Structure formats: C-alpha cells, structure tokens
Coordinates of C-alpha atoms in Angstrom, one line a residue:
X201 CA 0.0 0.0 0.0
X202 CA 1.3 3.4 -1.0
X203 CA -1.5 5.9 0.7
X204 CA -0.2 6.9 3.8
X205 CA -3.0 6.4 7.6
X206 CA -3.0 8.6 9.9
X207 CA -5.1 7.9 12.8
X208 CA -7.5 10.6 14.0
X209 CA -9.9 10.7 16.9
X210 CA -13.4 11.5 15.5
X211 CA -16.6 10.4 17.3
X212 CA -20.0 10.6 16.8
X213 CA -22.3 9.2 13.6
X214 CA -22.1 5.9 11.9
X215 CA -22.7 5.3 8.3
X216 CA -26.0 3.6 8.4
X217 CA -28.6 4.5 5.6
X218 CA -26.9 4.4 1.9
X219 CA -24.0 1.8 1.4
X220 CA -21.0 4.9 1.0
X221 CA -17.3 4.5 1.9
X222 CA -15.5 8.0 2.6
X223 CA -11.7 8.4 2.0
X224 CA -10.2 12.1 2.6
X225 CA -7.2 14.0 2.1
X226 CA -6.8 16.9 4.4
X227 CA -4.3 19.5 5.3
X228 CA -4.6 17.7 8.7
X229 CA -2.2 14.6 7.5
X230 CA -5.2 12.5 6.1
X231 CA -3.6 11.0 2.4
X232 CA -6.9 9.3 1.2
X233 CA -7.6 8.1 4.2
X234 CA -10.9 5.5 4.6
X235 CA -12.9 7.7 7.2
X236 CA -15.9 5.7 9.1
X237 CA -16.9 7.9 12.0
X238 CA -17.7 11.9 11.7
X239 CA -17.8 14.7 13.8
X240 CA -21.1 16.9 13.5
X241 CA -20.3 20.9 12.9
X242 CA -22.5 23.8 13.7
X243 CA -22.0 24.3 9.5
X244 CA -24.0 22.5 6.9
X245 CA -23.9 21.4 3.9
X246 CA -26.4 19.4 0.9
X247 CA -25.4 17.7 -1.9
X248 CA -28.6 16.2 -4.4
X249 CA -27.6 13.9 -6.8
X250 CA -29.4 13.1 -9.8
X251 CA -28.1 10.2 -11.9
X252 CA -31.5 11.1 -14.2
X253 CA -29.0 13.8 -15.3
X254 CA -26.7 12.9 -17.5
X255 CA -23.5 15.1 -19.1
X256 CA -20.6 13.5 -20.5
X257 CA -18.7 10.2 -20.6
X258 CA -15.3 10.1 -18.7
X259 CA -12.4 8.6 -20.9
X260 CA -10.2 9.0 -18.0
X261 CA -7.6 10.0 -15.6
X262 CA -3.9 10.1 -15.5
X263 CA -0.4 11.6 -16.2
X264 CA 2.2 11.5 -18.7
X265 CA 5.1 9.6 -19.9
X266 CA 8.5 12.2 -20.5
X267 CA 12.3 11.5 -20.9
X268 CA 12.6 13.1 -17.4
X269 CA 10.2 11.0 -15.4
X270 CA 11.3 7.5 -17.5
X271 CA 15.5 8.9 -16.8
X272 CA 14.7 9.1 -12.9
X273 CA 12.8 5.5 -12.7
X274 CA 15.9 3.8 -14.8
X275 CA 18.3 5.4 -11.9
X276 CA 15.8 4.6 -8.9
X277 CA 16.6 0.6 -7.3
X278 CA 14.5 -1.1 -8.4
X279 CA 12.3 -1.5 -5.5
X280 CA 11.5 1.9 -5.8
X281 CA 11.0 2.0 -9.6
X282 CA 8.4 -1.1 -9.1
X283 CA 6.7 1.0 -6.0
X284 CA 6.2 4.2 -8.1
X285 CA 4.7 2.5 -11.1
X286 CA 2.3 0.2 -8.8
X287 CA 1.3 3.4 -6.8
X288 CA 0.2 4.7 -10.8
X289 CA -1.1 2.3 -12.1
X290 CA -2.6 -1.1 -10.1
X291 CA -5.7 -1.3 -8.8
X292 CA -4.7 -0.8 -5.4
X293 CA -3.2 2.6 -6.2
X294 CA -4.1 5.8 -8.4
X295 CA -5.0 3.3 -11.6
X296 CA -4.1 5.5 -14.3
X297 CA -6.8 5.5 -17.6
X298 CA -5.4 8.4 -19.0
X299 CA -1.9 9.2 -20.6
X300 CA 0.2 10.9 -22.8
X301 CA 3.9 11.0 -24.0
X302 CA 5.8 13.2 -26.2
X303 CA 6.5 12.6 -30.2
X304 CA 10.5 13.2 -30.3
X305 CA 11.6 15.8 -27.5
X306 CA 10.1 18.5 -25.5
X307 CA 10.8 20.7 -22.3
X308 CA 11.6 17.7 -20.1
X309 CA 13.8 15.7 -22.2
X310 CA 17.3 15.6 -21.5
X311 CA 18.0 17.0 -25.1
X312 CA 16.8 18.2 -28.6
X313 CA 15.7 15.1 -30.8
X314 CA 13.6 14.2 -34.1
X315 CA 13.2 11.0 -35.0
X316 CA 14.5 12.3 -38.8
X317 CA 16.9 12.8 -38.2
X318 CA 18.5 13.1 -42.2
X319 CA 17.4 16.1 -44.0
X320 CA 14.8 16.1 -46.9
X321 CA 14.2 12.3 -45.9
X322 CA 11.1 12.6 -47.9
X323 CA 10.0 8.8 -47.7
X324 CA 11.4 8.9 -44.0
X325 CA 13.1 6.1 -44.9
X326 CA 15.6 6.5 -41.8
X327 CA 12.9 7.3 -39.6
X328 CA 14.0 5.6 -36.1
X329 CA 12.6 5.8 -32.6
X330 CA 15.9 4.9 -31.1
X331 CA 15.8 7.7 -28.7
X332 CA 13.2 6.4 -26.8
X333 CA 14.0 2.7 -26.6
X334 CA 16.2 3.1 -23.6
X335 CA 13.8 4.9 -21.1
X336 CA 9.9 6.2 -22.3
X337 CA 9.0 2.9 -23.8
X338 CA 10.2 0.5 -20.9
X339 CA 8.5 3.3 -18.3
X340 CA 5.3 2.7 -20.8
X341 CA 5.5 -1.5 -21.1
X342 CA 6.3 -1.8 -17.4
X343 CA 3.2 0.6 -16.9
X344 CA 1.3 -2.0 -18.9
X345 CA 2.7 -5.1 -17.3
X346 CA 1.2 -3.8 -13.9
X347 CA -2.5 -2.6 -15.1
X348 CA -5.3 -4.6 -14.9
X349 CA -7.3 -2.5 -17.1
X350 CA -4.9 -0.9 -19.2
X351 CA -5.1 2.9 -20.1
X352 CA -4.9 4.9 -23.4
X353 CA -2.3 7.6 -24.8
X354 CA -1.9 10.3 -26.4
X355 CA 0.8 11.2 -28.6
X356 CA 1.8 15.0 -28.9
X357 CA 5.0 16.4 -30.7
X358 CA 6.5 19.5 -29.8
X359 CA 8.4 20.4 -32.6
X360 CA 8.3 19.1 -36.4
X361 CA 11.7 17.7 -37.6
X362 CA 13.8 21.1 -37.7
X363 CA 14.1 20.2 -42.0
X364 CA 10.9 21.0 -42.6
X365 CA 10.4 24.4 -41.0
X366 CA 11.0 27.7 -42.3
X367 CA 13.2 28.7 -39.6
X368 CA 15.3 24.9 -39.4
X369 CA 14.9 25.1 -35.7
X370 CA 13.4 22.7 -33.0
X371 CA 12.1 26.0 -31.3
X372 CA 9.6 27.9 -33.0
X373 CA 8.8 28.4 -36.9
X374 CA 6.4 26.8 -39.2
X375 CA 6.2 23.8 -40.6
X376 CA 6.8 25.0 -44.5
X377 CA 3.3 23.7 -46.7
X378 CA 5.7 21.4 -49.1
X379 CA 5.9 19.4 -46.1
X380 CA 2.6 18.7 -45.1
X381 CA 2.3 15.3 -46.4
X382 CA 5.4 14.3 -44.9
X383 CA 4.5 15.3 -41.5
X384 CA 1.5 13.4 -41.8
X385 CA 3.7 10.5 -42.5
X386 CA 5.9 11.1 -39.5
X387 CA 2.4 10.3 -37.4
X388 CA 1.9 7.2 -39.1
X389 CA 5.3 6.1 -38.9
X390 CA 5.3 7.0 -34.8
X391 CA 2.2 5.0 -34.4
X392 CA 3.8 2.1 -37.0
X393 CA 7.2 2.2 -34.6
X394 CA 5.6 2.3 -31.2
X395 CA 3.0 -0.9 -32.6
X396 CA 6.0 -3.0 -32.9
X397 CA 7.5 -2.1 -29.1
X398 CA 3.9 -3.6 -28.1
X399 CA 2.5 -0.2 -27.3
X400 CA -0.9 1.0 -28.9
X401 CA -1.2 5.0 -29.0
X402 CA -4.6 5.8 -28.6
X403 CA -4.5 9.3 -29.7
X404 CA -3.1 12.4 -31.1
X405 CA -2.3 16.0 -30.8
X406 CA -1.7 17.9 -34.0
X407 CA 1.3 19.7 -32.1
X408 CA 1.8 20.9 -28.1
X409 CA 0.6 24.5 -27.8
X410 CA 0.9 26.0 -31.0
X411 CA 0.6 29.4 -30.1
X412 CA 4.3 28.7 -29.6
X413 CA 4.7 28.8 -25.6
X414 CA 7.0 32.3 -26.0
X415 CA 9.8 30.4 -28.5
X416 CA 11.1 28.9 -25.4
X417 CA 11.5 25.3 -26.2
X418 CA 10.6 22.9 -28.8
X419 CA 7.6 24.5 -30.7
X420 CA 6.0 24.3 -34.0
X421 CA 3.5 27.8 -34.7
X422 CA 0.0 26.8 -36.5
X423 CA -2.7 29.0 -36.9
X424 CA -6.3 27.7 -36.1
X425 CA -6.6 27.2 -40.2
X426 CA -3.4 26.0 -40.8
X427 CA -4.6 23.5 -38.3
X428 CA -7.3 22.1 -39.4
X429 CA -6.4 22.3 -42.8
X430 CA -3.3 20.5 -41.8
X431 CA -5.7 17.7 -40.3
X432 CA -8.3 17.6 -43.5
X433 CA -6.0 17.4 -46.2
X434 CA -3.2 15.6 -44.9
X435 CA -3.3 13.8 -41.4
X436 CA -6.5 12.5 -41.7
X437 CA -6.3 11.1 -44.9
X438 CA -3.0 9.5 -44.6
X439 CA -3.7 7.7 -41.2
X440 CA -6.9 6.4 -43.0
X441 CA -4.7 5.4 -45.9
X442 CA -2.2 3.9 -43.8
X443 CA -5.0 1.7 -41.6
X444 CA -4.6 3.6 -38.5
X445 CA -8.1 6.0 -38.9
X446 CA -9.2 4.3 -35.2
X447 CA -6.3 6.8 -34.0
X448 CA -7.9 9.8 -32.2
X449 CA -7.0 13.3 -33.6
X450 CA -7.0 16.2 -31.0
X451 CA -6.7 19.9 -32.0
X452 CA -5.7 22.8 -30.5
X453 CA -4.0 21.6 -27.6
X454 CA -3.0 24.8 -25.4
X455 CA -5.1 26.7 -22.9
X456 CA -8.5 27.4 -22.6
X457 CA -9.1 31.0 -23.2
X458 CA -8.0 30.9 -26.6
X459 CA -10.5 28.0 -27.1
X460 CA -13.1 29.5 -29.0
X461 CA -11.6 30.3 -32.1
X462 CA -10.1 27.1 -32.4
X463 CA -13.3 25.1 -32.1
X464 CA -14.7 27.4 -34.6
X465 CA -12.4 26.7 -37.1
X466 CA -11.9 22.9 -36.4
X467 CA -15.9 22.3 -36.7
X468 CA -16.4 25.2 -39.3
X469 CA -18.5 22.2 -41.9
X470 CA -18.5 18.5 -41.4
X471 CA -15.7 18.3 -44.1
X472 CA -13.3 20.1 -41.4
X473 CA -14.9 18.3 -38.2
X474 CA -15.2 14.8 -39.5
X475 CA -11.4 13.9 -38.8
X476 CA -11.7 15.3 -35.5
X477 CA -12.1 13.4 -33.0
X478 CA -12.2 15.9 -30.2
X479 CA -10.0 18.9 -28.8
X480 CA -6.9 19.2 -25.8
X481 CA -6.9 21.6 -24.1
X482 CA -4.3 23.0 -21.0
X483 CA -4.9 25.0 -18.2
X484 CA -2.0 27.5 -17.7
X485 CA -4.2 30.8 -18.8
X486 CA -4.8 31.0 -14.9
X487 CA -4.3 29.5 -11.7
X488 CA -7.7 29.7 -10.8
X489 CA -10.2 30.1 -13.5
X490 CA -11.4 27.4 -14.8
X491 CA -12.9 29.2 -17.8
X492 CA -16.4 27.8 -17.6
X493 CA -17.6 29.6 -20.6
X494 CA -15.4 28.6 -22.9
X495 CA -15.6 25.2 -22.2
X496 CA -19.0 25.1 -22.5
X497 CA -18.8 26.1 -26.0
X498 CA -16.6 24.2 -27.3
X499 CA -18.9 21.4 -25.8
X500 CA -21.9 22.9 -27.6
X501 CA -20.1 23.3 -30.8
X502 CA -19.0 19.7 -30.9
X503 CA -21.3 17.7 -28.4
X504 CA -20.0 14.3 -29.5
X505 CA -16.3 14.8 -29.7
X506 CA -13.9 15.2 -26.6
X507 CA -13.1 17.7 -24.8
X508 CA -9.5 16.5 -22.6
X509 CA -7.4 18.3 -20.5
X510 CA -4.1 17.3 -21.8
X511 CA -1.3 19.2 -19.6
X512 CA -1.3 20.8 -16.1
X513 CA 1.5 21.1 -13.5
X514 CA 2.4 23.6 -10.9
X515 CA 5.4 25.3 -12.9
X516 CA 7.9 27.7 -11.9
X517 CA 8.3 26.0 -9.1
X518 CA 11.5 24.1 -7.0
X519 CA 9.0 21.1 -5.7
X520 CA 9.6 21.2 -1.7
X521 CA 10.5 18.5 -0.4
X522 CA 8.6 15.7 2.2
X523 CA 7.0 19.1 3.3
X524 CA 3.0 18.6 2.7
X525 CA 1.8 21.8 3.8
X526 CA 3.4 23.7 1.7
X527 CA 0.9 21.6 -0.8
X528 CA -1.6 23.5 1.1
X529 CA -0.4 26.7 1.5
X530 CA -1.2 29.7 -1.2
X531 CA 2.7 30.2 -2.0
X532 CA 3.4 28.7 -4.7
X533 CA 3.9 31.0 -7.9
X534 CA 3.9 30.6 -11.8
X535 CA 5.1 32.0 -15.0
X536 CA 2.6 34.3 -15.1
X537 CA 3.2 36.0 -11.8
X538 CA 6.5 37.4 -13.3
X539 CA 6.1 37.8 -17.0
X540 CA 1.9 38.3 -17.3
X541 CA 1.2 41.4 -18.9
X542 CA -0.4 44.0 -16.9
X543 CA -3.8 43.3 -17.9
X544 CA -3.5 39.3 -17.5
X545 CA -1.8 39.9 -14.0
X546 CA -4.7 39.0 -12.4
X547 CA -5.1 35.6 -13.4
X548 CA -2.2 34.2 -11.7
X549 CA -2.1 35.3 -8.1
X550 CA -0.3 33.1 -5.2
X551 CA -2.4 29.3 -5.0
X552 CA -2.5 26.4 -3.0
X553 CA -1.3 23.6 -4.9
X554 CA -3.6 21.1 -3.8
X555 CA -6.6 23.5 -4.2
X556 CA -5.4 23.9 -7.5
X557 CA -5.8 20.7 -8.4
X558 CA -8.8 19.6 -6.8
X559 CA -10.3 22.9 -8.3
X560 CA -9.7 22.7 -11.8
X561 CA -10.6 18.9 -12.1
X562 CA -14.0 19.5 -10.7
X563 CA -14.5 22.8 -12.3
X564 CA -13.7 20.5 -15.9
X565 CA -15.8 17.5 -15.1
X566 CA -19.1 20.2 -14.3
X567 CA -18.0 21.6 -17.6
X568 CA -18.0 18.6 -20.3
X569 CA -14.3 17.6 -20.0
X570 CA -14.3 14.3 -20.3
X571 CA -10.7 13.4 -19.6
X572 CA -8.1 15.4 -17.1
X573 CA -4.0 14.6 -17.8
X574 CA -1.2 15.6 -15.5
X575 CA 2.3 16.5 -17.1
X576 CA 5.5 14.5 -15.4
X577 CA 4.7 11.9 -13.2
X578 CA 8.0 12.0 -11.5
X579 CA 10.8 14.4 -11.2
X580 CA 13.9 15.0 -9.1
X581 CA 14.1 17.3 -5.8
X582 CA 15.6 20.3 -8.1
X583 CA 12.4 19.9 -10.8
X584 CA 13.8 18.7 -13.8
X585 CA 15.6 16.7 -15.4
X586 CA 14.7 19.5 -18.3
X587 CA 17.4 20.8 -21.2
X588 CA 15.5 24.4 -20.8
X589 CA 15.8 23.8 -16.8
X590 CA 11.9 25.5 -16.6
X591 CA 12.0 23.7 -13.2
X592 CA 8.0 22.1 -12.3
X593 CA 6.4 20.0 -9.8
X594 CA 5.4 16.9 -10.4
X595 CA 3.0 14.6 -7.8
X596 CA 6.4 12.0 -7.1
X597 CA 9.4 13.7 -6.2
X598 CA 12.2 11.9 -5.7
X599 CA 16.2 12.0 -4.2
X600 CA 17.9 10.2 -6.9
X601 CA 21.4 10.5 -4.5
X602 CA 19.8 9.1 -1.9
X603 CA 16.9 6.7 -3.9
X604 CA 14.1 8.4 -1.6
X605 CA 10.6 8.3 -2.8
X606 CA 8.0 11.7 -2.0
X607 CA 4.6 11.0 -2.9
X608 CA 3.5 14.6 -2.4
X609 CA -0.1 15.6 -1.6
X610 CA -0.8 16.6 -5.4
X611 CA -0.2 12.6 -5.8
X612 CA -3.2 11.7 -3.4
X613 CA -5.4 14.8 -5.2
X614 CA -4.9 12.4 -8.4
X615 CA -5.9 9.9 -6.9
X616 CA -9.2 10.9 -5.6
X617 CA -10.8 11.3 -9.3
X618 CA -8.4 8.4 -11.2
X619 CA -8.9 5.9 -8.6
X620 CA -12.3 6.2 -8.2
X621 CA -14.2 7.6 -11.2
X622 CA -13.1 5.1 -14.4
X623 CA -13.4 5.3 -17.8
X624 CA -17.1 5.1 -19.1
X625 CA -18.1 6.5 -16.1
X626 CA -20.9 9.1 -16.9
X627 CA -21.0 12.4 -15.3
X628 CA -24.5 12.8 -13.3
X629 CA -26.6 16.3 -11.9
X630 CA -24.4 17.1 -8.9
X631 CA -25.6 20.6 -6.7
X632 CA -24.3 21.5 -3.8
X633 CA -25.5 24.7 -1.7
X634 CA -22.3 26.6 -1.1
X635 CA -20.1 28.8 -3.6
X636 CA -16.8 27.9 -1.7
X637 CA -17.1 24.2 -0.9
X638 CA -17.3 22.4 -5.0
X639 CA -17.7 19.1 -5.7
X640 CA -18.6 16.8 -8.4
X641 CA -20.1 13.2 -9.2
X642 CA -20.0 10.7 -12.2
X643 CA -21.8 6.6 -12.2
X644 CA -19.1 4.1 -12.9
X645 CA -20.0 1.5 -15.5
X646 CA -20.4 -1.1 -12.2
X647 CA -23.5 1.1 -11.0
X648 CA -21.6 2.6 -8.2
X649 CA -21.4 6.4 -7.8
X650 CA -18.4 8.7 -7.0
X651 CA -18.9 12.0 -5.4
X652 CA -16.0 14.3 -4.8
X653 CA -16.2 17.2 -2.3
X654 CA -13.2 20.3 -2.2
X655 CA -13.8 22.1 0.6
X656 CA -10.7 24.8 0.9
X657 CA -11.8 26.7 3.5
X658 CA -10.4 26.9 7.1
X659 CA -14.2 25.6 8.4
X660 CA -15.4 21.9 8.8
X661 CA -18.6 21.2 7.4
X662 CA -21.4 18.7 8.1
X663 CA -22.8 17.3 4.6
X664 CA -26.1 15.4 3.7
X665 CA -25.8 13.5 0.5
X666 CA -29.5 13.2 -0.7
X667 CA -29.8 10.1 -4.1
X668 CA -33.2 8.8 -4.6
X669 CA -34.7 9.6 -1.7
X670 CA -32.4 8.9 0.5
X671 CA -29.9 10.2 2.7
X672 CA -26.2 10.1 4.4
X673 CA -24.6 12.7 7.1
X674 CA -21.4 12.6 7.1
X675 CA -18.7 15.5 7.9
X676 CA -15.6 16.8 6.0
X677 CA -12.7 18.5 7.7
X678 CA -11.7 21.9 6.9
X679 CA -9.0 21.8 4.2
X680 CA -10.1 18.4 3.1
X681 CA -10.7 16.5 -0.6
X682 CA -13.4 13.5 -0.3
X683 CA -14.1 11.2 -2.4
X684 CA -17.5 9.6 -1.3
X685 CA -18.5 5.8 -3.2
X686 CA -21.9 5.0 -3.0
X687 CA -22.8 1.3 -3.9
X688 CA -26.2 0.6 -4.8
X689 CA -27.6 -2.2 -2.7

C-alpha cells in the first residue's frame, strides 16, 4: 500500500442509511484516508444527486510519460521503480486511464531530438525511434505489465523535424506547406514504430501548444486554419490510408481561453470536423479560473467529440520536499506572476497547490471535460531533469542521490478522481448549496457512484448527500478532498 493512515480521533455518527465508503485528504495529515466515524459541525452542507441527469462520458484520468520521469525510474533501485509505477497504475493505487507522451523531444527531455533525423528524408526512410527505446517505452511497457485494465495515450510532438520548417529550428517556426504530407507520414510512422514495441497509441495531438509557448522550447506555430487544414487534407487522410483511422486526432491543444476560435475553425463544416475526434486543451491561462464559458462552447459546438485536459502542472516552481503543507499553503507561484502582462496579472495570483488541483478537475468535469492529464509523473528534488531547466512539480518527487521516494499531496489529489471515477463512467446532476465548498459526481459502468467534495476553507462542514430519496450525514474537515462511493444495494 502506497497511501499513507494517519489515525484521528473522530466520534460521533455511523454510516447507516446508503452503502458509502468515505476516503479524505486533508491538510490535517489524512492521504486518502478510509474515514468511518464523523464529527457533527454547527456548519452544513447538501449535496442532491441526480443520476437522471446525464453530461458526459469520462475517458479517463492520468499523467504522462516524458524522458525526465522514464530517466529518474531507470536510476531509482528497483524496488522503488516497481513501487512508483504500482502506486500509478494497479488497482490498489491511483489506476491510471489516461496518458500521454511526447512525439521526439520536449521541455523535459534531456536534449533536442527528431526521429528524422537526415534532411529532406522525404519517404522517412531513416525514420528511427531509437531515442526512446532506452527509457519512455520500458516506463510505458512496465506501466502496462502492472495494469489490470490498461489505459490509453496520447501522442503529442512539440516540434516538427527542424528540416521542414521555415526557420530549421526545433524551437519555433512553421512547418513550410511542401511538407505537409510528410508530416502526416511522421504520425503514421510513430504509431507504425511504437506498434512493434507492443504499445498502442490511442490518440493524437496535431502539435503541443501551437501558439508557440513564448519560443522557449521545442515548438511548431499553427494557426487555427493551418490546423485544421493541416488535419483535412493531410493527417486525416494519410492515417486512413495507412490503416490507422481508429487513432484519435486532438486539436488545438493549449489553454483554454483561446479556445473559442479554435473550435470554430476545427468544426467550421462537417468536411473540417469529421477527422476530428475531439480537442486538448491545458490549463496555464490561470491558476484559478477554470474558464467555464469557454468550455462550454466548445462542448456545444461539438457535443459528440472530446473535450481533454491534456497538460497541467504547478510550474515555476522548486518542488519542496517531504513538506505537505506547503501543498496547502497559497505560496506557490507561476510564469505568469512574473512575465503576465499587466492586464493578464490577475489571473495568476499566489495558490494552494492542492486547491489547484482539486479545483480545476471538478470545475472541468461540471464543464464537459471528459478526460483530465497531468504532465510529469516523476521528477527529481531540483524539478527537472529538463534541457530548458523550466523547473516544475510533479505529484512524485524523488532524491535520486539518496533513492528516496515523496509522494506529495498533489499525488493523493490524483488519486481521488483516477482511482475512483473510471473510464465510461458518466457524469451525473451534482448541486451542492455553497459557492466555496465544489464538488462533483459521475456513475461508474459497475452502477456505483463517486462523489468528490473540495472544501478549501479553514471551516469543517457537516454534509447530507441526498440520491433517490435517501440520505447520508457525514462531515468533512476543513481543508479536506473526499471522495464519497456509493454502492447501490
């Protein structure tokens, strides 16, 4: 077991009515902790669920496969290697559904890398994915080896081979139109290569954030035409050529508040939309708006294609170490609070890790995202490895001097959604009566229900789930992230 007990003394009220098991992670110590007695507080609160109400369907929860996180397990023993992956992906852990990995390099690879690597290769013909056969794909098989029910990926590249764009750089530029087609052939062959290592990639990205993240590391600028005209004409039609059309293409694939002109161009006619299979989106634009709006119409303009939340870390940010209440506390800080422009300032005042978190993935599931991905799953203590050294946080930290494991509190946060709401899950009505205390609920495909409850605030509340005309008191702590299962008898 990899979820640390604390005991705590709390008294009072059995659960008695519904059949609902109650784990919590608290600023108090609790690291989804199985709570079975509650304390009643002056403060209430009541949540009515509806499973009559039906939104979307969840594809999943999870993290992502990068050269820094795969580097750091091949240096870890490997006790700890086998106790990090386990804690990801079995059942009796986080249980990753949801994944993605990078095509070639990105930020947190140890260095710059195409896999064409010879210029005007226009057949690809020494296409290799060397680079990756000594650390991402064994991370990836081993991840396989240990889950029961297996989870998908998603692909995104960074950069297009530096030879085919204007400015013959991995950072920044366009990828020139005369090379369109062979691109689209670099997918193919990606999927082709990674087939043979016994790994299945599930989905796409056109390119990672191709606004062009400031020119800063691997990038690849497309407009919201270029885009889709990129996907019409040429990716879509060659991985349908090539008999890989059950591969999902993504668009977009940067933050939210530039959403609605992508959508707009992506489903402009069904002859742009139909390759589509749904849009990525990230959530650095803030770090506490969720951007409700926007998400709700690109929802609206494509009701039946996905809507994922493909990146998210705390970045900017030294992770601290084995020191959980800093997870807690608002001090963390990101790009924005430095280089923001006056106008934008707002959007990125001091946060709570933790609340972060917890936030943002229940302000996306009440807002048609169907599936939430976290960036590194492990980094070091300085947080990197990373060839631009744009230190993060990631949810495992870990000592690689001293092989020491740090399963932080963002770790547990995770774990409250992936462990407990699974793919095909379907989001139900969820209200609650307060505008501080947010929470959230989907019905697994085994009939049972999973609420989730954020309070952030410094009170403990009393809470009365109400489903089908029935009812369950139970309490959460002040500072606390639930996650309440309710089995139907």
């Amino acid at each position: 077991m990899f979820f640390i007990t604390v005991f705590m003394m709390q008294s009072c009220e059995q659960l008695n009515d519904m059949d609902v098991t109650v784990y919590e992670t608290s600023k108090q110590g609790n690291s989804l902790k199985k709570i079975t007695e509650f304390t009643n507080s002056e403060k209430h609160l009541v949540v009515n669920l509806d499973p009559n109400e039906k939104f979307q369907t969840i594809t999943g929860f999870g993290g992502s496969f990068t050269e820094a996180s795969a580097s750091l397990l091949h240096r870890l023993s490997g006790e700890n290697r086998k106790k990090i992956l386990e804690a990801y992906f079995s059942q009796e852990g986080a249980n990753y559904s949801l994944t993605r990995t990078h095509i070639a390099s990105c930020d947190f690879s140890l260095s710059n890398y195409t896999y064409s690597k010879v210029p005007n290769d226009m057949t690809l013909e020494h296409f290799t994915i060397e680079d990756d056969k000594s650390d991402i794909i064994p991370m990836i098989l081993d991840a396989k080896s240990i889950s029961k029910e297996g989870f998908n990926i998603i692909a995104s590249p960074w950069s297009a081979p530096p030879w085919m764009k204007d400015n013959k750089n991995y950072v920044g530029g366009k990828l020139l139109p005369e090379y369109y087609d062979v691109f689209a052939l670099y997918f193919s062959k990606y999927i082709e290569a990674y087939k043979k290592e016994g790994i299945d990639i599930w989905g796409v990205t056109v390119i990672n954030e191709p606004h062009g993240n400031g020119n800063n590391w691997e990038s690849t600028h497309f407009s919201p035409k270029e885009m889709t005209d990129f996907v019409q004409n040429h990716l879509g039609p060659k991985l349908d050529a090539d008999g890989k059309g059950e591969v999902k293409i993504l668009g977009y694939d940067q933050n939210r508040a530039g959403l609605k002109e992508w959508v707009d161009e992506m489903y402009r006619d069904e002859n742009s939309s139909k390759y589509f299979a749904g849009t990525a989106i990230h959530w650095y634009e803030s770090t506490y708006e969720v951007f409700p709006e926007y998400l709700q119409n690109a929802h609206h303009k494509a009701p039946t294609k996905h809507l994922i939340q493909t990146e998210a870390c705390v970045d900017s940010e030294i992770p601290h170490w084995k020191d959980d209440a800093w997870y807690w506390k608002k001090e963390a800080t990101d790009w924005g609070w430095d280089w923001a422009s006056e106008k934008e300032k707002y959007l990125h005042p001091k946060y709570a890790p933790v609340n972060r978190y917890a936030n943002d993935i229940i302000g996306c599931l009440n807002n048609w995202v169907d599936g939430w991905v976290d960036w590194n799953m492990v980094l070091d203590t300085q947080g990197g490895p990373n060839w631009f050294k744009n230190w993060c946080v990631a949810p495992v930290i870990v000592d690689i001097e001293k092989d020491a494991v740090y399963f932080t509190p963002l770790y547990y946060t995770m774990a409250h959604f992936s462990k407990f709401i699974r793919p095909g899950a379907v989001k139900i009505g969820c209200a609650i009566n307060s505008k501080e205390v947010v929470s959230t609920a989907a019905k697994n495909p085994d009939g049972s229900i999973a609420v989730v409850i954020f309070n952030p605030t410094d009170d403990a509340f009393s809470i009365e789930i109400k489903l089908n005309n029935q009812n369950k008191k139970i309490a959460i702590n002040a500072k606390a992230l639930q996650t309440i299962v309710i089995k139907s008898k």
